[in-house]
Amino acid sequence: MLTRRFSSLSATLAGAALFCVALSAQAREYSVSTVLSADFPWGQAAEKWAELVEERSDGRITLRVYPNSQLVSGDQTREFSAMRQGLIDMAVGSTINWSPQVPELNLFSLPFLMPDTDAVDAITGGEAGQMVFDAIESRGVVPLAWGENGFRELSNSKLPIDSPDDLDGLKIRVVGSPLFQDTFTALGANPTQMSWADAKPALTTGAVDGQENPLSVFDVARIDQVGQKYLTLWHYMNDPLIFAANQRVWQQLPEEDRELLRQAAIDAGQWEIEMSRDQKDERLEAIKSRGVEVIELDETQRQSFVDATQSVYETWAPEIGQELVDAARQAVESR
Ligand code: X2X
């Protein structure tokens, strides 16, 4: 009797163990961190990735998206470290937010390096892009594909800005990398670093006068409602997104699942890049229709910003790596 009970118990346990093994081969779930939610193209990129993976794995692999930097308590500059440590399995993250841990990513924040989207594509799609991916990989995270947060434009509550002089003494909210401190200091402004979570309250109270973000972010987050009346289209930098995974998570995946995840990331990234670029004109119209004064720069005005920020290259090219900066410049020239 006793023996029979034992054997039925061990049979149950064995069954449970088998079930677990089968389950792990069958259904797996991974966390994916993003800063912005699915109201924004950025969050939509992550959702698209999850959707494609769900579909192509017949529901075996689930990517669960956690927006608003919630897995790092709102501190977007800790996302890369958290992914490296395995607290986060995967992320669709911004080069800006990861640059404190991967100095090479400051490349994209060099002011006026990329005049248009062809320049962005020439960098990300060429040798420089591969060098950036190698730099990420060497720091313990596996990069999979590119997306795009977009060209960052300058807004403020005080005056129409069309020359560096206009920025004199303005308090500007900037993101994670110290490079932005240097850029805005070079322009005569007074930069303050803070997370996205803190940015809107700081704009609302007037603790800061201005900020910089892509048109999609300005539009969706209704930045005009917190007193940002002037928007200067200076396209001073573009903020690519990178789909990536924790190294251990990646190594534990069977080869065919790696391929599935990578290809889905590439497809989701391409989809998001095209969509957000296509939406640019309607975003601008929507922003204008809400009463924001939009300032476009002519070539001379733009050049005055380029000239004023040259010192940033001297300080930051050695941090980024001269070879990478040269490869990027080469890509831009021959685009
Ligand atoms: O914080 C920002 O400005 C944002 C949302 O654009 C980034 O995460 C880089």
mmCIF file of C-alpha atoms and ligand atoms in Angstrom:
data_model
loop_
_atom_site.group_PDB
_atom_site.id
_atom_site.type_symbol
_atom_site.label_atom_id
_atom_site.label_comp_id
_atom_site.label_asym_id
_atom_site.label_seq_id
_atom_site.Cartn_x
_atom_site.Cartn_y
_atom_site.Cartn_z
ATOM 1 C CA MET A 1 0.000 0.000 0.000
ATOM 2 C CA LEU A 2 2.725 2.330 1.160
ATOM 3 C CA THR A 3 4.915 1.291 -1.735
ATOM 4 C CA ARG A 4 2.110 1.785 -4.171
ATOM 5 C CA ARG A 5 1.471 5.263 -2.821
ATOM 6 C CA PHE A 6 5.137 6.101 -3.185
ATOM 7 C CA SER A 7 5.314 4.856 -6.685
ATOM 8 C CA SER A 8 2.234 6.773 -7.700
ATOM 9 C CA LEU A 9 3.755 9.886 -6.095
ATOM 10 C CA SER A 10 7.014 9.442 -7.959
ATOM 11 C CA ALA A 11 5.083 8.851 -11.149
ATOM 12 C CA THR A 12 3.265 12.115 -10.558
ATOM 13 C CA LEU A 13 6.550 13.914 -9.899
ATOM 14 C CA ALA A 14 8.171 12.431 -12.961
ATOM 15 C CA GLY A 15 5.145 13.471 -14.958
ATOM 16 C CA ALA A 16 5.377 16.996 -13.595
ATOM 17 C CA ALA A 17 9.069 17.211 -14.437
ATOM 18 C CA LEU A 18 8.417 15.998 -17.961
ATOM 19 C CA PHE A 19 5.636 18.509 -18.279
ATOM 20 C CA CYS A 20 8.021 21.313 -17.215
ATOM 21 C CA VAL A 21 10.636 20.267 -19.745
ATOM 22 C CA ALA A 22 7.989 20.086 -22.435
ATOM 23 C CA LEU A 23 6.674 23.468 -21.384
ATOM 24 C CA SER A 24 10.085 25.105 -21.506
ATOM 25 C CA ALA A 25 10.584 23.733 -24.990
ATOM 26 C CA GLN A 26 7.096 24.863 -25.883
ATOM 27 C CA ALA A 27 6.190 28.147 -24.315
ATOM 28 C CA ARG A 28 8.712 30.737 -23.265
ATOM 29 C CA GLU A 29 8.226 34.324 -22.229
ATOM 30 C CA TYR A 30 10.769 37.136 -22.269
ATOM 31 C CA SER A 31 10.587 40.684 -20.969
ATOM 32 C CA VAL A 32 11.190 43.536 -23.399
ATOM 33 C CA SER A 33 11.915 46.996 -22.005
ATOM 34 C CA THR A 34 11.083 50.268 -23.768
ATOM 35 C CA VAL A 35 11.079 53.895 -22.650
ATOM 36 C CA LEU A 36 8.017 54.959 -24.645
ATOM 37 C CA SER A 37 4.680 53.138 -24.800
ATOM 38 C CA ALA A 38 2.725 51.917 -27.818
ATOM 39 C CA ASP A 39 1.221 55.419 -28.172
ATOM 40 C CA PHE A 40 4.562 56.234 -29.827
ATOM 41 C CA PRO A 41 6.324 54.621 -32.822
ATOM 42 C CA TRP A 42 9.026 53.392 -30.397
ATOM 43 C CA GLY A 43 6.568 51.350 -28.339
ATOM 44 C CA GLN A 44 4.852 50.207 -31.522
ATOM 45 C CA ALA A 45 8.198 48.852 -32.762
ATOM 46 C CA ALA A 46 8.425 46.612 -29.699
ATOM 47 C CA GLU A 47 4.789 45.529 -30.004
ATOM 48 C CA LYS A 48 5.336 44.694 -33.670
ATOM 49 C CA TRP A 49 8.348 42.597 -32.737
ATOM 50 C CA ALA A 50 6.261 40.723 -30.156
ATOM 51 C CA GLU A 51 3.444 40.224 -32.659
ATOM 52 C CA LEU A 52 5.743 38.814 -35.357
ATOM 53 C CA VAL A 53 7.475 36.509 -32.884
ATOM 54 C CA GLU A 54 4.141 35.234 -31.540
ATOM 55 C CA GLU A 55 2.924 34.582 -35.066
ATOM 56 C CA ARG A 56 6.082 32.986 -36.443
ATOM 57 C CA SER A 57 6.645 30.767 -33.402
ATOM 58 C CA ASP A 58 2.988 29.659 -33.357
ATOM 59 C CA GLY A 59 2.676 31.085 -29.871
ATOM 60 C CA ARG A 60 5.719 29.256 -28.457
ATOM 61 C CA ILE A 61 7.632 32.483 -27.741
ATOM 62 C CA THR A 62 6.021 35.446 -26.039
ATOM 63 C CA LEU A 63 7.707 38.826 -25.798
ATOM 64 C CA ARG A 64 6.063 40.853 -23.039
ATOM 65 C CA VAL A 65 6.660 44.566 -23.501
ATOM 66 C CA TYR A 66 7.170 46.706 -20.395
ATOM 67 C CA PRO A 67 7.015 50.388 -21.433
ATOM 68 C CA ASN A 68 7.797 53.619 -19.549
ATOM 69 C CA SER A 69 11.192 52.346 -18.323
ATOM 70 C CA GLN A 70 9.234 50.543 -15.582
ATOM 71 C CA LEU A 71 11.767 47.709 -15.295
ATOM 72 C CA VAL A 72 14.407 50.268 -14.275
ATOM 73 C CA SER A 73 12.129 52.436 -12.107
ATOM 74 C CA GLY A 74 11.982 55.177 -14.703
ATOM 75 C CA ASP A 75 15.749 55.579 -15.030
ATOM 76 C CA GLN A 76 16.237 54.973 -18.729
ATOM 77 C CA THR A 77 20.043 55.248 -18.499
ATOM 78 C CA ARG A 78 20.078 52.016 -16.459
ATOM 79 C CA GLU A 79 18.306 49.959 -19.106
ATOM 80 C CA PHE A 80 21.460 48.673 -20.771
ATOM 81 C CA SER A 81 23.062 47.577 -17.475
ATOM 82 C CA ALA A 82 19.847 45.863 -16.404
ATOM 83 C CA MET A 83 19.741 43.955 -19.685
ATOM 84 C CA ARG A 84 23.403 43.018 -19.393
ATOM 85 C CA GLN A 85 22.804 41.702 -15.859
ATOM 86 C CA GLY A 86 19.762 39.725 -16.954
ATOM 87 C CA LEU A 87 17.186 41.729 -14.974
ATOM 88 C CA ILE A 88 15.728 42.490 -18.387
ATOM 89 C CA ASP A 89 15.765 39.838 -21.130
ATOM 90 C CA MET A 90 15.478 42.127 -24.148
ATOM 91 C CA ALA A 91 14.932 45.760 -25.043
ATOM 92 C CA VAL A 92 14.197 48.147 -27.839
ATOM 93 C CA GLY A 93 16.377 50.991 -26.623
ATOM 94 C CA SER A 94 17.755 54.334 -27.667
ATOM 95 C CA THR A 95 21.428 54.876 -28.456
ATOM 96 C CA ILE A 96 21.272 57.943 -26.200
ATOM 97 C CA ASN A 97 20.105 56.007 -23.167
ATOM 98 C CA TRP A 98 22.663 53.236 -23.630
ATOM 99 C CA SER A 99 25.600 55.544 -24.341
ATOM 100 C CA PRO A 100 26.679 55.872 -20.682
ATOM 101 C CA GLN A 101 27.629 52.163 -20.849
ATOM 102 C CA VAL A 102 28.594 52.012 -24.543
ATOM 103 C CA PRO A 103 30.587 55.177 -25.355
ATOM 104 C CA GLU A 104 30.582 54.365 -29.097
ATOM 105 C CA LEU A 105 26.827 55.058 -29.135
ATOM 106 C CA ASN A 106 27.549 58.744 -28.606
ATOM 107 C CA LEU A 107 28.345 58.735 -32.322
ATOM 108 C CA PHE A 108 24.714 59.440 -33.190
ATOM 109 C CA SER A 109 24.553 62.385 -30.779
ATOM 110 C CA LEU A 110 27.415 64.257 -32.441
ATOM 111 C CA PRO A 111 25.703 67.487 -33.499
ATOM 112 C CA PHE A 112 24.862 67.770 -37.195
ATOM 113 C CA LEU A 113 26.694 64.586 -38.202
ATOM 114 C CA MET A 114 23.671 63.291 -40.139
ATOM 115 C CA PRO A 115 21.948 65.840 -42.395
ATOM 116 C CA ASP A 116 19.163 63.538 -43.606
ATOM 117 C CA THR A 117 17.690 60.044 -43.369
ATOM 118 C CA ASP A 118 20.004 58.761 -46.134
ATOM 119 C CA ALA A 119 22.914 59.693 -43.887
ATOM 120 C CA VAL A 120 21.368 57.763 -40.996
ATOM 121 C CA ASP A 121 20.812 54.708 -43.189
ATOM 122 C CA ALA A 122 24.328 54.910 -44.640
ATOM 123 C CA ILE A 123 25.747 54.768 -41.122
ATOM 124 C CA THR A 124 23.500 52.115 -39.600
ATOM 125 C CA GLY A 125 23.532 49.943 -42.738
ATOM 126 C CA GLY A 126 27.274 50.079 -43.353
ATOM 127 C CA GLU A 127 30.653 49.511 -41.756
ATOM 128 C CA ALA A 128 30.099 52.114 -39.016
ATOM 129 C CA GLY A 129 26.842 50.419 -38.007
ATOM 130 C CA GLN A 130 28.648 47.082 -37.771
ATOM 131 C CA MET A 131 31.327 48.685 -35.591
ATOM 132 C CA VAL A 132 28.581 49.994 -33.290
ATOM 133 C CA PHE A 133 26.995 46.524 -33.081
ATOM 134 C CA ASP A 134 30.429 45.010 -32.302
ATOM 135 C CA ALA A 135 30.858 47.555 -29.494
ATOM 136 C CA ILE A 136 27.508 46.547 -27.984
ATOM 137 C CA GLU A 137 28.336 42.854 -28.294
ATOM 138 C CA SER A 138 31.710 43.352 -26.610
ATOM 139 C CA ARG A 139 29.822 44.730 -23.605
ATOM 140 C CA GLY A 140 27.714 41.659 -23.091
ATOM 141 C CA VAL A 141 24.530 42.407 -25.009
ATOM 142 C CA VAL A 142 23.489 40.962 -28.381
ATOM 143 C CA PRO A 143 22.301 43.617 -30.874
ATOM 144 C CA LEU A 144 19.730 42.406 -33.392
ATOM 145 C CA ALA A 145 18.295 45.220 -35.488
ATOM 146 C CA TRP A 146 17.812 48.979 -35.915
ATOM 147 C CA GLY A 147 14.710 51.096 -35.419
ATOM 148 C CA GLU A 148 14.363 54.869 -35.132
ATOM 149 C CA ASN A 149 13.202 57.420 -32.580
ATOM 150 C CA GLY A 150 13.946 60.127 -35.152
ATOM 151 C CA PHE A 151 15.543 63.511 -35.733
ATOM 152 C CA ARG A 152 15.450 65.527 -32.529
ATOM 153 C CA GLU A 153 14.052 69.063 -32.797
ATOM 154 C CA LEU A 154 14.359 71.871 -30.255
ATOM 155 C CA SER A 155 11.384 73.367 -28.455
ATOM 156 C CA ASN A 156 11.069 76.075 -25.823
ATOM 157 C CA SER A 157 8.575 78.303 -24.060
ATOM 158 C CA LYS A 158 10.342 81.646 -24.486
ATOM 159 C CA LEU A 159 11.225 82.698 -28.018
ATOM 160 C CA PRO A 160 11.600 81.618 -31.655
ATOM 161 C CA ILE A 161 15.166 80.264 -31.855
ATOM 162 C CA ASP A 162 17.070 80.619 -35.127
ATOM 163 C CA SER A 163 20.611 81.285 -33.903
ATOM 164 C CA PRO A 164 22.841 80.063 -31.050
ATOM 165 C CA ASP A 165 22.514 83.531 -29.455
ATOM 166 C CA ASP A 166 18.829 82.864 -28.862
ATOM 167 C CA LEU A 167 19.730 79.944 -26.604
ATOM 168 C CA ASP A 168 21.712 82.182 -24.280
ATOM 169 C CA GLY A 169 20.957 81.175 -20.667
ATOM 170 C CA LEU A 170 17.914 79.041 -21.577
ATOM 171 C CA LYS A 171 17.396 76.069 -19.294
ATOM 172 C CA ILE A 172 17.146 72.988 -21.506
ATOM 173 C CA ARG A 173 16.230 69.482 -20.384
ATOM 174 C CA VAL A 174 18.640 66.957 -21.898
ATOM 175 C CA VAL A 175 18.872 63.167 -21.762
ATOM 176 C CA GLY A 176 21.388 60.713 -20.355
ATOM 177 C CA SER A 177 24.691 61.284 -22.073
ATOM 178 C CA PRO A 178 27.114 63.960 -20.830
ATOM 179 C CA LEU A 179 27.681 64.780 -24.509
ATOM 180 C CA PHE A 180 24.442 66.777 -24.422
ATOM 181 C CA GLN A 181 25.763 68.895 -21.578
ATOM 182 C CA ASP A 182 28.678 69.821 -23.834
ATOM 183 C CA THR A 183 26.533 70.547 -26.886
ATOM 184 C CA PHE A 184 24.124 72.831 -25.065
ATOM 185 C CA THR A 185 26.864 74.511 -23.055
ATOM 186 C CA ALA A 186 28.697 75.216 -26.329
ATOM 187 C CA LEU A 187 25.505 76.877 -27.557
ATOM 188 C CA GLY A 188 25.365 79.105 -24.491
ATOM 189 C CA ALA A 189 22.374 77.342 -22.921
ATOM 190 C CA ASN A 190 22.025 75.963 -19.429
ATOM 191 C CA PRO A 191 21.436 72.179 -19.819
ATOM 192 C CA THR A 192 19.911 69.986 -17.101
ATOM 193 C CA GLN A 193 19.977 66.226 -17.354
ATOM 194 C CA MET A 194 16.790 64.406 -16.385
ATOM 195 C CA SER A 195 14.808 61.306 -17.295
ATOM 196 C CA TRP A 196 11.807 61.361 -19.589
ATOM 197 C CA ALA A 197 9.584 60.675 -16.581
ATOM 198 C CA ASP A 198 10.731 63.947 -15.001
ATOM 199 C CA ALA A 199 10.796 66.023 -18.185
ATOM 200 C CA LYS A 200 7.107 66.850 -18.562
ATOM 201 C CA PRO A 201 6.650 67.958 -14.926
ATOM 202 C CA ALA A 202 9.781 70.118 -15.235
ATOM 203 C CA LEU A 203 8.404 71.740 -18.388
ATOM 204 C CA THR A 204 5.021 72.240 -16.722
ATOM 205 C CA THR A 205 6.414 74.062 -13.697
ATOM 206 C CA GLY A 206 8.879 76.045 -15.795
ATOM 207 C CA ALA A 207 11.848 74.459 -13.990
ATOM 208 C CA VAL A 208 13.205 74.171 -17.520
ATOM 209 C CA ASP A 209 12.466 76.363 -20.552
ATOM 210 C CA GLY A 210 12.988 73.840 -23.311
ATOM 211 C CA GLN A 211 13.687 70.300 -24.467
ATOM 212 C CA GLU A 212 14.583 68.364 -27.602
ATOM 213 C CA ASN A 213 12.793 65.309 -28.974
ATOM 214 C CA PRO A 214 11.552 63.898 -32.288
ATOM 215 C CA LEU A 215 8.339 65.295 -33.819
ATOM 216 C CA SER A 216 6.484 62.070 -33.006
ATOM 217 C CA VAL A 217 7.320 62.438 -29.317
ATOM 218 C CA PHE A 218 6.401 66.143 -29.268
ATOM 219 C CA ASP A 219 3.118 65.342 -30.995
ATOM 220 C CA VAL A 220 2.010 62.248 -29.061
ATOM 221 C CA ALA A 221 3.116 63.563 -25.647
ATOM 222 C CA ARG A 222 1.399 66.910 -26.416
ATOM 223 C CA ILE A 223 4.481 68.849 -25.391
ATOM 224 C CA ASP A 224 2.759 72.047 -26.576
ATOM 225 C CA GLN A 225 0.303 71.655 -23.689
ATOM 226 C CA VAL A 226 3.108 72.272 -21.214
ATOM 227 C CA GLY A 227 3.909 75.677 -22.650
ATOM 228 C CA GLN A 228 6.340 74.726 -25.425
ATOM 229 C CA LYS A 229 5.234 77.329 -27.952
ATOM 230 C CA TYR A 230 8.269 77.399 -30.258
ATOM 231 C CA LEU A 231 9.735 74.507 -32.217
ATOM 232 C CA THR A 232 12.966 74.874 -34.187
ATOM 233 C CA LEU A 233 13.537 72.277 -36.927
ATOM 234 C CA TRP A 234 17.297 71.991 -36.731
ATOM 235 C CA HIS A 235 17.561 68.164 -37.147
ATOM 236 C CA TYR A 236 20.752 68.278 -35.083
ATOM 237 C CA MET A 237 20.824 64.559 -34.385
ATOM 238 C CA ASN A 238 18.934 61.368 -35.071
ATOM 239 C CA ASP A 239 18.285 58.849 -32.374
ATOM 240 C CA PRO A 240 18.297 55.282 -33.726
ATOM 241 C CA LEU A 241 16.709 52.497 -31.704
ATOM 242 C CA ILE A 242 18.362 49.128 -31.241
ATOM 243 C CA PHE A 243 16.633 45.795 -30.670
ATOM 244 C CA ALA A 244 18.826 43.665 -28.407
ATOM 245 C CA ALA A 245 18.943 40.700 -26.025
ATOM 246 C CA ASN A 246 20.781 39.624 -22.907
ATOM 247 C CA GLN A 247 23.696 37.385 -23.887
ATOM 248 C CA ARG A 248 22.787 34.410 -21.666
ATOM 249 C CA VAL A 249 19.175 34.424 -22.798
ATOM 250 C CA TRP A 250 20.417 34.477 -26.368
ATOM 251 C CA GLN A 251 22.927 31.659 -25.934
ATOM 252 C CA GLN A 252 20.283 29.424 -24.378
ATOM 253 C CA LEU A 253 17.999 29.750 -27.371
ATOM 254 C CA PRO A 254 18.059 27.087 -30.069
ATOM 255 C CA GLU A 255 19.633 28.377 -33.282
ATOM 256 C CA GLU A 256 16.338 28.432 -35.189
ATOM 257 C CA ASP A 257 14.663 30.534 -32.495
ATOM 258 C CA ARG A 258 17.559 32.991 -32.585
ATOM 259 C CA GLU A 259 17.030 33.362 -36.308
ATOM 260 C CA LEU A 260 13.298 33.796 -35.805
ATOM 261 C CA LEU A 261 13.815 36.515 -33.175
ATOM 262 C CA ARG A 262 16.496 38.309 -35.176
ATOM 263 C CA GLN A 263 14.506 38.333 -38.408
ATOM 264 C CA ALA A 264 11.363 39.498 -36.586
ATOM 265 C CA ALA A 265 13.387 42.344 -35.020
ATOM 266 C CA ILE A 266 14.763 43.354 -38.427
ATOM 267 C CA ASP A 267 11.271 43.314 -39.944
ATOM 268 C CA ALA A 268 9.694 45.198 -37.020
ATOM 269 C CA GLY A 269 12.484 47.793 -37.115
ATOM 270 C CA GLN A 270 12.123 48.332 -40.855
ATOM 271 C CA TRP A 271 8.358 48.624 -40.490
ATOM 272 C CA GLU A 272 8.691 51.193 -37.700
ATOM 273 C CA ILE A 273 11.360 53.262 -39.485
ATOM 274 C CA GLU A 274 9.209 53.547 -42.605
ATOM 275 C CA MET A 275 6.047 54.262 -40.670
ATOM 276 C CA SER A 276 7.536 56.996 -38.498
ATOM 277 C CA ARG A 277 9.232 58.666 -41.481
ATOM 278 C CA ASP A 278 5.970 58.541 -43.448
ATOM 279 C CA GLN A 279 4.132 60.198 -40.571
ATOM 280 C CA LYS A 280 6.516 63.151 -40.342
ATOM 281 C CA ASP A 281 4.506 65.641 -42.403
ATOM 282 C CA GLU A 282 1.215 64.948 -40.690
ATOM 283 C CA ARG A 283 2.905 65.216 -37.296
ATOM 284 C CA LEU A 284 4.227 68.634 -38.233
ATOM 285 C CA GLU A 285 0.808 69.746 -39.467
ATOM 286 C CA ALA A 286 -0.822 68.538 -36.265
ATOM 287 C CA ILE A 287 1.730 70.419 -34.164
ATOM 288 C CA LYS A 288 1.256 73.614 -36.200
ATOM 289 C CA SER A 289 -2.512 73.312 -36.003
ATOM 290 C CA ARG A 290 -2.265 73.379 -32.215
ATOM 291 C CA GLY A 291 -0.687 76.828 -32.432
ATOM 292 C CA VAL A 292 3.013 75.999 -32.106
ATOM 293 C CA GLU A 293 5.289 78.398 -33.986
ATOM 294 C CA VAL A 294 7.571 76.255 -36.149
ATOM 295 C CA ILE A 295 10.930 77.745 -37.134
ATOM 296 C CA GLU A 296 12.765 76.386 -40.178
ATOM 297 C CA LEU A 297 16.429 77.301 -40.616
ATOM 298 C CA ASP A 298 18.025 78.456 -43.850
ATOM 299 C CA GLU A 299 21.514 77.203 -44.711
ATOM 300 C CA THR A 300 23.331 80.146 -43.077
ATOM 301 C CA GLN A 301 21.347 79.846 -39.872
ATOM 302 C CA ARG A 302 21.928 76.116 -39.721
ATOM 303 C CA GLN A 303 25.640 76.635 -40.296
ATOM 304 C CA SER A 304 25.833 78.971 -37.285
ATOM 305 C CA PHE A 305 24.708 76.059 -35.069
ATOM 306 C CA VAL A 306 27.158 73.702 -36.774
ATOM 307 C CA ASP A 307 30.036 76.126 -36.164
ATOM 308 C CA ALA A 308 29.090 76.733 -32.548
ATOM 309 C CA THR A 309 29.153 73.018 -31.701
ATOM 310 C CA GLN A 310 32.431 71.968 -33.328
ATOM 311 C CA SER A 311 34.186 71.726 -29.945
ATOM 312 C CA VAL A 312 31.938 68.747 -29.131
ATOM 313 C CA TYR A 313 33.751 66.725 -31.821
ATOM 314 C CA GLU A 314 37.146 67.478 -30.309
ATOM 315 C CA THR A 315 36.050 66.299 -26.868
ATOM 316 C CA TRP A 316 33.987 63.325 -27.974
ATOM 317 C CA ALA A 317 35.697 61.793 -31.034
ATOM 318 C CA PRO A 318 38.375 60.198 -28.779
ATOM 319 C CA GLU A 319 35.642 58.805 -26.473
ATOM 320 C CA ILE A 320 33.695 57.376 -29.383
ATOM 321 C CA GLY A 321 36.792 56.235 -31.274
ATOM 322 C CA GLN A 322 38.269 58.224 -34.130
ATOM 323 C CA GLU A 323 38.079 55.230 -36.451
ATOM 324 C CA LEU A 324 34.325 54.940 -35.923
ATOM 325 C CA VAL A 325 33.766 58.682 -36.359
ATOM 326 C CA ASP A 326 35.779 58.565 -39.615
ATOM 327 C CA ALA A 327 33.827 55.547 -40.877
ATOM 328 C CA ALA A 328 30.558 57.360 -40.141
ATOM 329 C CA ARG A 329 31.724 60.540 -41.897
ATOM 330 C CA GLN A 330 32.811 58.461 -44.873
ATOM 331 C CA ALA A 331 29.383 56.805 -44.988
ATOM 332 C CA VAL A 332 27.647 60.188 -44.907
ATOM 333 C CA GLU A 333 29.831 61.638 -47.656
ATOM 334 C CA SER A 334 29.366 58.730 -50.025
ATOM 335 C CA ARG A 335 25.633 58.239 -49.396
HETATM 336 O O1 X2X B 1 13.971 60.868 -22.917
HETATM 337 C C1 X2X B 1 13.819 61.177 -24.107
HETATM 338 O O2 X2X B 1 13.936 62.332 -24.516
HETATM 339 C C2 X2X B 1 13.501 60.086 -25.103
HETATM 340 C C3 X2X B 1 12.144 59.536 -24.790
HETATM 341 O O3 X2X B 1 13.512 60.599 -26.394
HETATM 342 C C4 X2X B 1 14.561 59.034 -24.973
HETATM 343 O O4 X2X B 1 14.393 58.071 -24.296
HETATM 344 C C5 X2X B 1 15.854 59.241 -25.655
#
